[in-house]
GROMACS .gro file of C-alpha atoms in nm:
model
  429
    1MET     CA    1   0.004  -0.003  -0.004
    2GLU     CA    2   0.126   0.343  -0.092
    3ILE     CA    3   0.095   0.590   0.213
    4LEU     CA    4   0.053   0.940   0.089
    5THR     CA    5   0.199   1.236   0.285
    6LEU     CA    6   0.030   1.572   0.251
    7GLY     CA    7   0.281   1.676  -0.001
    8ASN     CA    8   0.236   1.363  -0.207
    9LYS     CA    9  -0.131   1.420  -0.228
   10ILE     CA   10  -0.101   1.772  -0.355
   11LYS     CA   11   0.173   1.697  -0.607
   12ASN     CA   12  -0.023   1.386  -0.736
   13ARG     CA   13  -0.336   1.587  -0.787
   14ARG     CA   14  -0.144   1.882  -0.942
   15LYS     CA   15   0.018   1.649  -1.198
   16GLU     CA   16  -0.321   1.479  -1.275
   17LEU     CA   17  -0.455   1.824  -1.368
   18GLU     CA   18  -0.141   1.920  -1.550
   19LEU     CA   19  -0.074   2.223  -1.354
   20THR     CA   20   0.274   2.369  -1.298
   21LEU     CA   21   0.369   2.502  -0.954
   22LYS     CA   22   0.328   2.843  -1.096
   23ASP     CA   23  -0.034   2.773  -1.208
   24LEU     CA   24  -0.126   2.636  -0.868
   25ALA     CA   25   0.043   2.915  -0.683
   26GLY     CA   26  -0.139   3.197  -0.857
   27ASP     CA   27  -0.123   3.515  -0.673
   28ARG     CA   28  -0.164   3.345  -0.341
   29VAL     CA   29   0.195   3.203  -0.270
   30THR     CA   30   0.525   3.166  -0.458
   31PRO     CA   31   0.599   2.840  -0.662
   32ALA     CA   32   0.902   2.805  -0.425
   33GLN     CA   33   0.664   2.793  -0.116
   34LEU     CA   34   0.454   2.535  -0.286
   35SER     CA   35   0.758   2.324  -0.371
   36TYR     CA   36   0.843   2.317  -0.005
   37VAL     CA   37   0.482   2.207   0.088
   38GLU     CA   38   0.499   1.934  -0.176
   39THR     CA   39   0.823   1.792  -0.052
   40ASP     CA   40   0.692   1.813   0.306
   41LYS     CA   41   0.969   2.048   0.414
   42CYS     CA   42   0.698   2.284   0.563
   43LYS     CA   43   0.338   2.261   0.682
   44PRO     CA   44   0.094   2.501   0.512
   45SER     CA   45  -0.133   2.723   0.714
   46LEU     CA   46  -0.501   2.627   0.727
   47ASP     CA   47  -0.592   2.920   0.486
   48LEU     CA   48  -0.322   2.807   0.229
   49LEU     CA   49  -0.446   2.447   0.256
   50GLU     CA   50  -0.805   2.555   0.195
   51TYR     CA   51  -0.690   2.751  -0.107
   52ILE     CA   52  -0.485   2.455  -0.235
   53ALA     CA   53  -0.797   2.221  -0.172
   54GLU     CA   54  -1.019   2.460  -0.363
   55LYS     CA   55  -0.781   2.488  -0.670
   56LEU     CA   56  -0.727   2.122  -0.689
   57GLY     CA   57  -1.089   2.025  -0.625
   58LEU     CA   58  -0.990   1.817  -0.318
   59GLU     CA   59  -1.167   1.765   0.019
   60MET     CA   60  -1.011   1.922   0.309
   61ASP     CA   61  -1.075   1.579   0.512
   62TYR     CA   62  -0.865   1.395   0.241
   63LEU     CA   63  -0.575   1.642   0.271
   64LEU     CA   64  -0.582   1.649   0.654
   65GLU     CA   65  -0.594   1.273   0.697
   66SER     CA   66  -0.276   1.151   0.861
   67GLU     CA   67  -0.060   0.866   0.727
   68LYS     CA   68  -0.162   0.665   1.043
   69LYS     CA   69  -0.516   0.709   0.960
   70GLN     CA   70  -0.472   0.587   0.605
   71VAL     CA   71  -0.295   0.287   0.745
   72SER     CA   72  -0.565   0.221   1.009
   73ARG     CA   73  -0.837   0.245   0.704
   74PHE     CA   74  -0.627   0.012   0.495
   75CYS     CA   75  -0.595  -0.247   0.777
   76GLU     CA   76  -0.957  -0.235   0.871
   77TYR     CA   77  -1.079  -0.295   0.519
   78ASN     CA   78  -0.827  -0.584   0.445
   79ILE     CA   79  -0.897  -0.757   0.778
   80LYS     CA   80  -1.275  -0.753   0.700
   81LEU     CA   81  -1.205  -0.904   0.357
   82SER     CA   82  -0.964  -1.158   0.523
   83ASN     CA   83  -1.258  -1.273   0.751
   84ILE     CA   84  -1.487  -1.317   0.446
   85ASP     CA   85  -1.207  -1.516   0.275
   86ILE     CA   86  -1.174  -1.742   0.575
   87LEU     CA   87  -1.558  -1.798   0.601
   88GLN     CA   88  -1.551  -1.883   0.222
   89GLY     CA   89  -1.241  -2.129   0.262
   90ASN     CA   90  -1.010  -1.907   0.057
   91PHE     CA   91  -0.734  -1.950   0.310
   92LYS     CA   92  -0.437  -1.870   0.074
   93GLU     CA   93  -0.598  -1.528  -0.019
   94ALA     CA   94  -0.673  -1.463   0.344
   95LYS     CA   95  -0.319  -1.546   0.444
   96ASN     CA   96  -0.158  -1.310   0.184
   97ARG     CA   97  -0.394  -1.022   0.276
   98ILE     CA   98  -0.318  -1.070   0.643
   99LEU     CA   99   0.057  -1.080   0.591
  100LEU     CA  100   0.024  -0.750   0.393
  101VAL     CA  101  -0.172  -0.589   0.683
  102LEU     CA  102   0.096  -0.700   0.928
  103GLU     CA  103   0.371  -0.557   0.703
  104THR     CA  104   0.175  -0.223   0.682
  105ALA     CA  105   0.056  -0.195   1.058
  106LYS     CA  106   0.380  -0.278   1.235
  107PRO     CA  107   0.581   0.029   1.154
  108TYR     CA  108   0.304   0.233   1.303
  109ASN     CA  109   0.259   0.022   1.613
  110LEU     CA  110  -0.104  -0.025   1.543
  111ASN     CA  111  -0.162  -0.301   1.806
  112GLU     CA  112  -0.537  -0.313   1.751
  113TYR     CA  113  -0.489  -0.411   1.386
  114ILE     CA  114  -0.165  -0.628   1.441
  115GLY     CA  115  -0.364  -0.828   1.701
  116GLU     CA  116  -0.673  -0.855   1.459
  117ALA     CA  117  -0.439  -0.963   1.183
  118GLU     CA  118  -0.261  -1.222   1.398
  119LYS     CA  119  -0.606  -1.354   1.518
  120CYS     CA  120  -0.703  -1.391   1.143
  121LEU     CA  121  -0.386  -1.583   1.083
  122GLY     CA  122  -0.449  -1.804   1.370
  123LEU     CA  123  -0.803  -1.870   1.224
  124VAL     CA  124  -0.635  -1.965   0.885
  125TYR     CA  125  -0.400  -2.210   1.046
  126LYS     CA  126  -0.686  -2.355   1.268
  127ASN     CA  127  -0.891  -2.427   0.965
  128LEU     CA  128  -0.589  -2.596   0.793
  129SER     CA  129  -0.549  -2.805   1.102
  130ASP     CA  130  -0.205  -2.652   1.169
  131TYR     CA  131  -0.278  -2.618   1.544
  132ASP     CA  132   0.079  -2.535   1.655
  133ASN     CA  133   0.088  -2.221   1.430
  134ALA     CA  134  -0.267  -2.141   1.520
  135ASN     CA  135  -0.181  -2.142   1.894
  136ARG     CA  136   0.114  -1.918   1.834
  137TYR     CA  137  -0.061  -1.655   1.646
  138PHE     CA  138  -0.361  -1.666   1.887
  139LEU     CA  139  -0.114  -1.606   2.177
  140SER     CA  140   0.049  -1.323   2.001
  141ALA     CA  141  -0.287  -1.166   1.932
  142LEU     CA  142  -0.395  -1.212   2.300
  143HIS     CA  143  -0.078  -1.014   2.403
  144LYS     CA  144  -0.169  -0.737   2.169
  145PHE     CA  145  -0.526  -0.707   2.273
  146SER     CA  146  -0.418  -0.714   2.647
  147GLN     CA  147  -0.193  -0.421   2.577
  148ILE     CA  148  -0.485  -0.216   2.443
  149ASN     CA  149  -0.729  -0.364   2.696
  150SER     CA  150  -0.966  -0.482   2.417
  151THR     CA  151  -1.178  -0.686   2.627
  152THR     CA  152  -1.420  -0.851   2.375
  153LYS     CA  153  -1.123  -0.939   2.162
  154ILE     CA  154  -0.940  -1.102   2.460
  155ILE     CA  155  -1.259  -1.321   2.541
  156GLU     CA  156  -1.277  -1.419   2.165
  157THR     CA  157  -0.900  -1.502   2.151
  158TYR     CA  158  -0.912  -1.709   2.468
  159ILE     CA  159  -1.211  -1.905   2.317
  160GLU     CA  160  -0.990  -1.972   2.011
  161LEU     CA  161  -0.697  -2.087   2.211
  162GLY     CA  162  -0.945  -2.323   2.396
  163LEU     CA  163  -1.078  -2.464   2.073
  164VAL     CA  164  -0.710  -2.538   1.943
  165ALA     CA  165  -0.639  -2.709   2.264
  166TYR     CA  166  -0.959  -2.910   2.235
  167GLN     CA  167  -0.867  -3.014   1.889
  168LYS     CA  168  -0.514  -3.141   2.018
  169ASN     CA  169  -0.708  -3.328   2.293
  170TYR     CA  170  -0.565  -3.114   2.565
  171TYR     CA  171  -0.903  -3.103   2.739
  172SER     CA  172  -0.778  -2.958   3.068
  173SER     CA  173  -0.587  -2.666   2.887
  174ALA     CA  174  -0.891  -2.603   2.678
  175LEU     CA  175  -1.112  -2.576   2.991
  176GLY     CA  176  -0.844  -2.352   3.143
  177TYR     CA  177  -0.854  -2.101   2.851
  178MET     CA  178  -1.239  -2.115   2.858
  179ARG     CA  179  -1.253  -2.030   3.219
  180GLN     CA  180  -1.005  -1.748   3.165
  181ALA     CA  181  -1.234  -1.611   2.905
  182GLU     CA  182  -1.526  -1.646   3.159
  183ARG     CA  183  -1.330  -1.449   3.418
  184VAL     CA  184  -1.268  -1.163   3.174
  185ALA     CA  185  -1.631  -1.169   3.058
  186GLU     CA  186  -1.749  -1.142   3.434
  187ASN     CA  187  -1.592  -0.792   3.431
  188LEU     CA  188  -1.791  -0.663   3.132
  189GLU     CA  189  -2.120  -0.479   3.197
  190GLU     CA  190  -2.264  -0.624   2.883
  191ILE     CA  191  -2.138  -0.912   2.639
  192GLN     CA  192  -2.243  -0.966   2.289
  193ALA     CA  193  -2.526  -1.228   2.309
  194MET     CA  194  -2.352  -1.472   2.066
  195LEU     CA  195  -2.015  -1.440   2.222
  196GLU     CA  196  -2.176  -1.530   2.565
  197LEU     CA  197  -2.364  -1.825   2.413
  198LYS     CA  198  -2.038  -1.963   2.258
  199LEU     CA  199  -1.839  -1.925   2.582
  200LEU     CA  200  -2.111  -2.100   2.799
  201TYR     CA  201  -2.162  -2.365   2.539
  202TYR     CA  202  -1.794  -2.461   2.514
  203LEU     CA  203  -1.763  -2.472   2.897
  204MET     CA  204  -2.077  -2.701   2.901
  205ILE     CA  205  -1.906  -2.933   2.649
  206LEU     CA  206  -1.566  -2.924   2.823
  207TYR     CA  207  -1.711  -3.005   3.162
  208ALA     CA  208  -1.900  -3.301   3.002
  209GLN     CA  209  -1.575  -3.410   2.842
  210GLU     CA  210  -1.409  -3.397   3.176
  211ASN     CA  211  -1.704  -3.600   3.327
  212ASP     CA  212  -1.801  -3.329   3.573
  213VAL     CA  213  -2.159  -3.411   3.578
  214GLU     CA  214  -2.252  -3.130   3.824
  215LYS     CA  215  -2.089  -2.852   3.617
  216SER     CA  216  -2.190  -2.974   3.280
  217VAL     CA  217  -2.554  -2.970   3.402
  218LEU     CA  218  -2.500  -2.636   3.551
  219TYR     CA  219  -2.361  -2.481   3.234
  220ALA     CA  220  -2.647  -2.653   3.035
  221GLU     CA  221  -2.874  -2.436   3.255
  222LYS     CA  222  -2.667  -2.131   3.197
  223VAL     CA  223  -2.671  -2.187   2.811
  224THR     CA  224  -3.047  -2.225   2.837
  225GLU     CA  225  -3.079  -1.884   3.007
  226ALA     CA  226  -2.833  -1.735   2.750
  227LEU     CA  227  -3.052  -1.870   2.462
  228GLU     CA  228  -3.357  -1.705   2.612
  229LEU     CA  229  -3.183  -1.378   2.632
  230TYR     CA  230  -3.062  -1.418   2.277
  231ARG     CA  231  -3.418  -1.461   2.169
  232ASP     CA  232  -3.532  -1.170   2.368
  233LYS     CA  233  -3.257  -0.944   2.208
  234LYS     CA  234  -3.374  -1.090   1.860
  235ARG     CA  235  -3.733  -0.981   1.928
  236PHE     CA  236  -3.604  -0.639   2.040
  237GLY     CA  237  -3.402  -0.614   1.727
  238ASN     CA  238  -3.719  -0.695   1.522
  239LYS     CA  239  -3.929  -0.437   1.705
  240LEU     CA  240  -3.663  -0.170   1.637
  241LEU     CA  241  -3.653  -0.266   1.268
  242GLU     CA  242  -4.034  -0.240   1.251
  243MET     CA  243  -4.033   0.107   1.410
  244GLY     CA  244  -3.764   0.212   1.149
  245ARG     CA  245  -3.973   0.086   0.862
  246ALA     CA  246  -4.280   0.277   1.006
  247PHE     CA  247  -4.085   0.602   1.019
  248GLU     CA  248  -3.958   0.533   0.659
  249LYS     CA  249  -4.327   0.508   0.541
  250GLN     CA  250  -4.387   0.846   0.699
  251ASN     CA  251  -4.086   0.992   0.507
  252LYS     CA  252  -3.904   1.057   0.835
  253TYR     CA  253  -3.576   0.908   0.699
  254GLU     CA  254  -3.351   1.043   0.973
  255LYS     CA  255  -3.555   0.894   1.248
  256ALA     CA  256  -3.591   0.572   1.046
  257MET     CA  257  -3.213   0.562   1.014
  258GLU     CA  258  -3.170   0.585   1.389
  259TYR     CA  259  -3.387   0.282   1.446
  260VAL     CA  260  -3.240   0.074   1.163
  261GLN     CA  261  -2.884   0.146   1.306
  262ALA     CA  262  -2.998   0.050   1.657
  263SER     CA  263  -3.145  -0.259   1.519
  264SER     CA  264  -2.832  -0.340   1.337
  265CYS     CA  265  -2.626  -0.312   1.665
  266VAL     CA  266  -2.860  -0.559   1.825
  267TYR     CA  267  -2.857  -0.805   1.539
  268ASP     CA  268  -2.468  -0.801   1.512
  269GLY     CA  269  -2.339  -1.160   1.545
  270MET     CA  270  -2.691  -1.304   1.577
  271ASP     CA  271  -2.730  -1.449   1.220
  272ASN     CA  272  -2.598  -1.782   1.338
  273MET     CA  273  -2.891  -2.038   1.336
  274ASP     CA  274  -2.669  -2.332   1.249
  275PHE     CA  275  -2.475  -2.284   1.558
  276ILE     CA  276  -2.799  -2.232   1.769
  277ALA     CA  277  -2.918  -2.562   1.627
  278LYS     CA  278  -2.584  -2.729   1.730
  279ILE     CA  279  -2.611  -2.573   2.074
  280GLN     CA  280  -2.963  -2.717   2.119
  281THR     CA  281  -2.835  -3.070   2.002
  282ASP     CA  282  -2.548  -3.056   2.259
  283ILE     CA  283  -2.764  -2.937   2.554
  284GLY     CA  284  -2.979  -3.234   2.470
  285LYS     CA  285  -2.675  -3.468   2.470
  286VAL     CA  286  -2.556  -3.330   2.800
  287TYR     CA  287  -2.896  -3.388   2.953
  288THR     CA  288  -2.908  -3.747   2.799
  289MET     CA  289  -2.580  -3.824   2.961
  290ASN     CA  290  -2.718  -3.728   3.295
  291SER     CA  291  -3.044  -3.914   3.237
  292VAL     CA  292  -3.257  -3.586   3.239
  293LEU     CA  293  -3.452  -3.730   2.946
  294GLU     CA  294  -3.748  -3.498   2.929
  295LYS     CA  295  -3.527  -3.184   2.904
  296SER     CA  296  -3.302  -3.371   2.660
  297TYR     CA  297  -3.585  -3.472   2.436
  298ASN     CA  298  -3.723  -3.106   2.423
  299TYR     CA  299  -3.385  -2.944   2.319
  300LEU     CA  300  -3.324  -3.216   2.063
  301CYS     CA  301  -3.664  -3.153   1.899
  302LYS     CA  302  -3.600  -2.765   1.903
  303SER     CA  303  -3.263  -2.839   1.721
  304LEU     CA  304  -3.436  -3.072   1.480
  305GLU     CA  305  -3.697  -2.807   1.403
  306ILE     CA  306  -3.426  -2.541   1.323
  307LYS     CA  307  -3.219  -2.778   1.108
  308LYS     CA  308  -3.533  -2.877   0.908
  309ALA     CA  309  -3.622  -2.516   0.847
  310MET     CA  310  -3.263  -2.453   0.726
  311GLU     CA  311  -3.253  -2.778   0.527
  312ASP     CA  312  -2.927  -2.848   0.720
  313THR     CA  313  -2.731  -3.153   0.610
  314SER     CA  314  -2.651  -3.257   0.978
  315ILE     CA  315  -3.019  -3.356   1.045
  316PRO     CA  316  -2.924  -3.732   1.079
  317LEU     CA  317  -2.692  -3.634   1.370
  318THR     CA  318  -2.981  -3.476   1.566
  319LEU     CA  319  -3.215  -3.782   1.471
  320ILE     CA  320  -2.950  -4.023   1.611
  321GLU     CA  321  -2.933  -3.838   1.939
  322ILE     CA  322  -3.313  -3.834   1.970
  323SER     CA  323  -3.305  -4.206   1.903
  324ASN     CA  324  -3.057  -4.247   2.198
  325ASN     CA  325  -3.312  -4.073   2.417
  326HIS     CA  326  -3.574  -4.328   2.324
  327ILE     CA  327  -3.325  -4.607   2.399
  328LEU     CA  328  -3.270  -4.486   2.750
  329LYS     CA  329  -3.649  -4.471   2.779
  330LYS     CA  330  -3.649  -4.835   2.658
  331ASP     CA  331  -3.881  -4.732   2.366
  332PHE     CA  332  -3.686  -4.945   2.120
  333ASP     CA  333  -3.916  -4.956   1.831
  334LYS     CA  334  -3.938  -4.571   1.827
  335ALA     CA  335  -3.565  -4.554   1.854
  336LEU     CA  336  -3.517  -4.791   1.555
  337GLU     CA  337  -3.779  -4.588   1.352
  338ILE     CA  338  -3.578  -4.270   1.405
  339ILE     CA  339  -3.235  -4.416   1.340
  340ASN     CA  340  -3.363  -4.567   1.019
  341GLU     CA  341  -3.498  -4.230   0.912
  342ALA     CA  342  -3.141  -4.096   0.975
  343LEU     CA  343  -2.990  -4.376   0.790
  344ASN     CA  344  -3.217  -4.324   0.477
  345MET     CA  345  -3.145  -3.955   0.481
  346SER     CA  346  -2.770  -4.019   0.482
  347ILE     CA  347  -2.800  -4.283   0.203
  348ILE     CA  348  -3.003  -4.036  -0.029
  349ALA     CA  349  -2.746  -3.750   0.057
  350GLY     CA  350  -2.452  -3.987  -0.025
  351ASN     CA  351  -2.304  -3.905   0.321
  352ARG     CA  352  -2.103  -4.229   0.383
  353GLU     CA  353  -1.974  -4.101   0.727
  354TYR     CA  354  -2.327  -4.045   0.860
  355GLU     CA  355  -2.438  -4.370   0.711
  356ALA     CA  356  -2.167  -4.546   0.898
  357LEU     CA  357  -2.274  -4.375   1.226
  358ALA     CA  358  -2.643  -4.467   1.167
  359TYR     CA  359  -2.546  -4.826   1.138
  360ARG     CA  360  -2.327  -4.824   1.442
  361HIS     CA  361  -2.629  -4.674   1.636
  362LEU     CA  362  -2.867  -4.930   1.495
  363PHE     CA  363  -2.629  -5.185   1.638
  364LYS     CA  364  -2.657  -5.017   1.980
  365ALA     CA  365  -3.040  -5.016   1.945
  366TYR     CA  366  -3.052  -5.376   1.854
  367ILE     CA  367  -2.826  -5.488   2.140
  368ALA     CA  368  -3.051  -5.292   2.379
  369LYS     CA  369  -3.359  -5.459   2.230
  370GLY     CA  370  -3.182  -5.804   2.243
  371ASP     CA  371  -3.187  -5.868   1.875
  372TYR     CA  372  -2.820  -5.979   1.833
  373ILE     CA  373  -2.848  -6.112   1.468
  374LYS     CA  374  -2.952  -5.765   1.341
  375ALA     CA  375  -2.704  -5.599   1.584
  376GLU     CA  376  -2.419  -5.797   1.410
  377GLU     CA  377  -2.539  -5.712   1.066
  378SER     CA  378  -2.563  -5.347   1.148
  379ILE     CA  379  -2.207  -5.313   1.308
  380ARG     CA  380  -2.053  -5.512   1.007
  381ARG     CA  381  -2.204  -5.262   0.771
  382SER     CA  382  -2.073  -4.969   0.965
  383ALA     CA  383  -1.718  -5.129   0.976
  384ASP     CA  384  -1.732  -5.198   0.593
  385ILE     CA  385  -1.826  -4.824   0.520
  386LEU     CA  386  -1.562  -4.682   0.753
  387GLU     CA  387  -1.298  -4.920   0.599
  388SER     CA  388  -1.395  -4.808   0.249
  389ILE     CA  389  -1.383  -4.436   0.324
  390GLU     CA  390  -1.056  -4.488   0.531
  391TYR     CA  391  -1.201  -4.337   0.858
  392ASN     CA  392  -0.936  -4.529   1.059
  393LYS     CA  393  -0.999  -4.381   1.405
  394GLU     CA  394  -1.368  -4.443   1.383
  395LEU     CA  395  -1.303  -4.796   1.248
  396ALA     CA  396  -1.092  -4.869   1.537
  397GLY     CA  397  -1.376  -4.768   1.773
  398CYS     CA  398  -1.602  -4.975   1.563
  399TYR     CA  399  -1.377  -5.278   1.615
  400ILE     CA  400  -1.374  -5.220   1.987
  401ASP     CA  401  -1.749  -5.240   1.979
  402MET     CA  402  -1.746  -5.558   1.779
  403SER     CA  403  -1.504  -5.709   2.021
  404GLU     CA  404  -1.723  -5.626   2.319
  405PHE     CA  405  -2.023  -5.765   2.136
  406TYR     CA  406  -1.861  -6.090   2.060
  407LYS     CA  407  -1.736  -6.114   2.415
  408ARG     CA  408  -2.101  -6.073   2.542
  409ILE     CA  409  -2.230  -6.351   2.324
  410ASN     CA  410  -1.935  -6.583   2.420
  411ARG     CA  411  -1.765  -6.574   2.071
  412GLU     CA  412  -1.415  -6.537   2.239
  413LYS     CA  413  -1.209  -6.595   1.924
  414ASP     CA  414  -1.387  -6.326   1.734
  415ALA     CA  415  -1.350  -6.082   2.026
  416VAL     CA  416  -0.988  -6.133   2.040
  417GLU     CA  417  -0.960  -6.093   1.660
  418TYR     CA  418  -1.138  -5.747   1.656
  419ILE     CA  419  -0.965  -5.617   1.962
  420ALA     CA  420  -0.641  -5.703   1.788
  421LYS     CA  421  -0.748  -5.522   1.473
  422ALA     CA  422  -0.839  -5.207   1.683
  423ILE     CA  423  -0.495  -5.212   1.842
  424GLU     CA  424  -0.320  -5.238   1.495
  425LEU     CA  425  -0.516  -4.936   1.365
  426TYR     CA  426  -0.437  -4.713   1.670
  427ARG     CA  427  -0.066  -4.824   1.637
  428VAL     CA  428  -0.039  -4.754   1.271
  429HIS     CA  429  -0.258  -4.439   1.270
   0.00000   0.00000   0.00000
């Protein structure tokens, strides 16, 4: 990016208009004085600057804009584009743009934009599963945000660090980062609704991962409260938008703009229904794990409703969780009906991963029902699919299920064979 000094701006515009120094100077100043201004050897008075702006057809705001302000504008624009690139999966373009931002911002010590760029770079590496580099850039971004006390960005970055640790199976570290984010959030008078939801949701998941039953249920309740607050804010946003449109119809555009802008602030970060559906599913899973079956069922049904409205491709996952709920209630026929629905959807969509998962859950449902013949058929189908798509970690888990199943029905030779297969897969992969 070319950063223009005041002199550069005047000189470039003068040459565009094919004016000489003498033409621009007129009777107001000498060409020599203008030459000093163009080479930034002296600063013009405000009166002279107004004269130059008028002669060159330039805005005073443009001429008065500092180099630092130009850099800030450039960085802000490119960081926004980088975030869009990341959302669209254009990681190479995002990385190149971010590196340019860092190169531009560092000489001016613009820690806000340096931190934002490093956070974006961390997101690029996280999406590419390069968790070590992601961790490095998130930590660096956190340091920058701490220097300027950017509380919301600090919370967001702690969450990202927690997610990276989670991906590396460092669950205690992940929980530690999320708790740090929670402590920072407690000092905020108000936190963005979606950010609060994410934080509480990840805490719920991590406490469940650590088998802390009491806290996983506690945070499931907190997520529930945050969801209600989220819905209230969305309703408030809708009301503001309605009022804005009413003023627009009355041709009161200034008043309409006030309400639309207020509505926009409320909506910021709220267009995230796929994440809301995931939250509903996982609240249901936590309640299922802790045998709070009625609450579990309600949340899973809410999630299913959202996913169906969005035509979400992950509907089979929620159906499988609902079937687990029915298994725990010992309503095996209903469980099998729902899993078969998930299986058929997966086959029609050509999603082999979900198909294998559905067969694995059919296996569990048939075992619970006591139908061992169909259970064996189902788990073998699951294993065949996982082998064909080379999902080795999942296949190893499937082999462990098979080993336990064969042990249950006193087929010791088969039990030993499949546990050996599982161990070999874990060893190689």
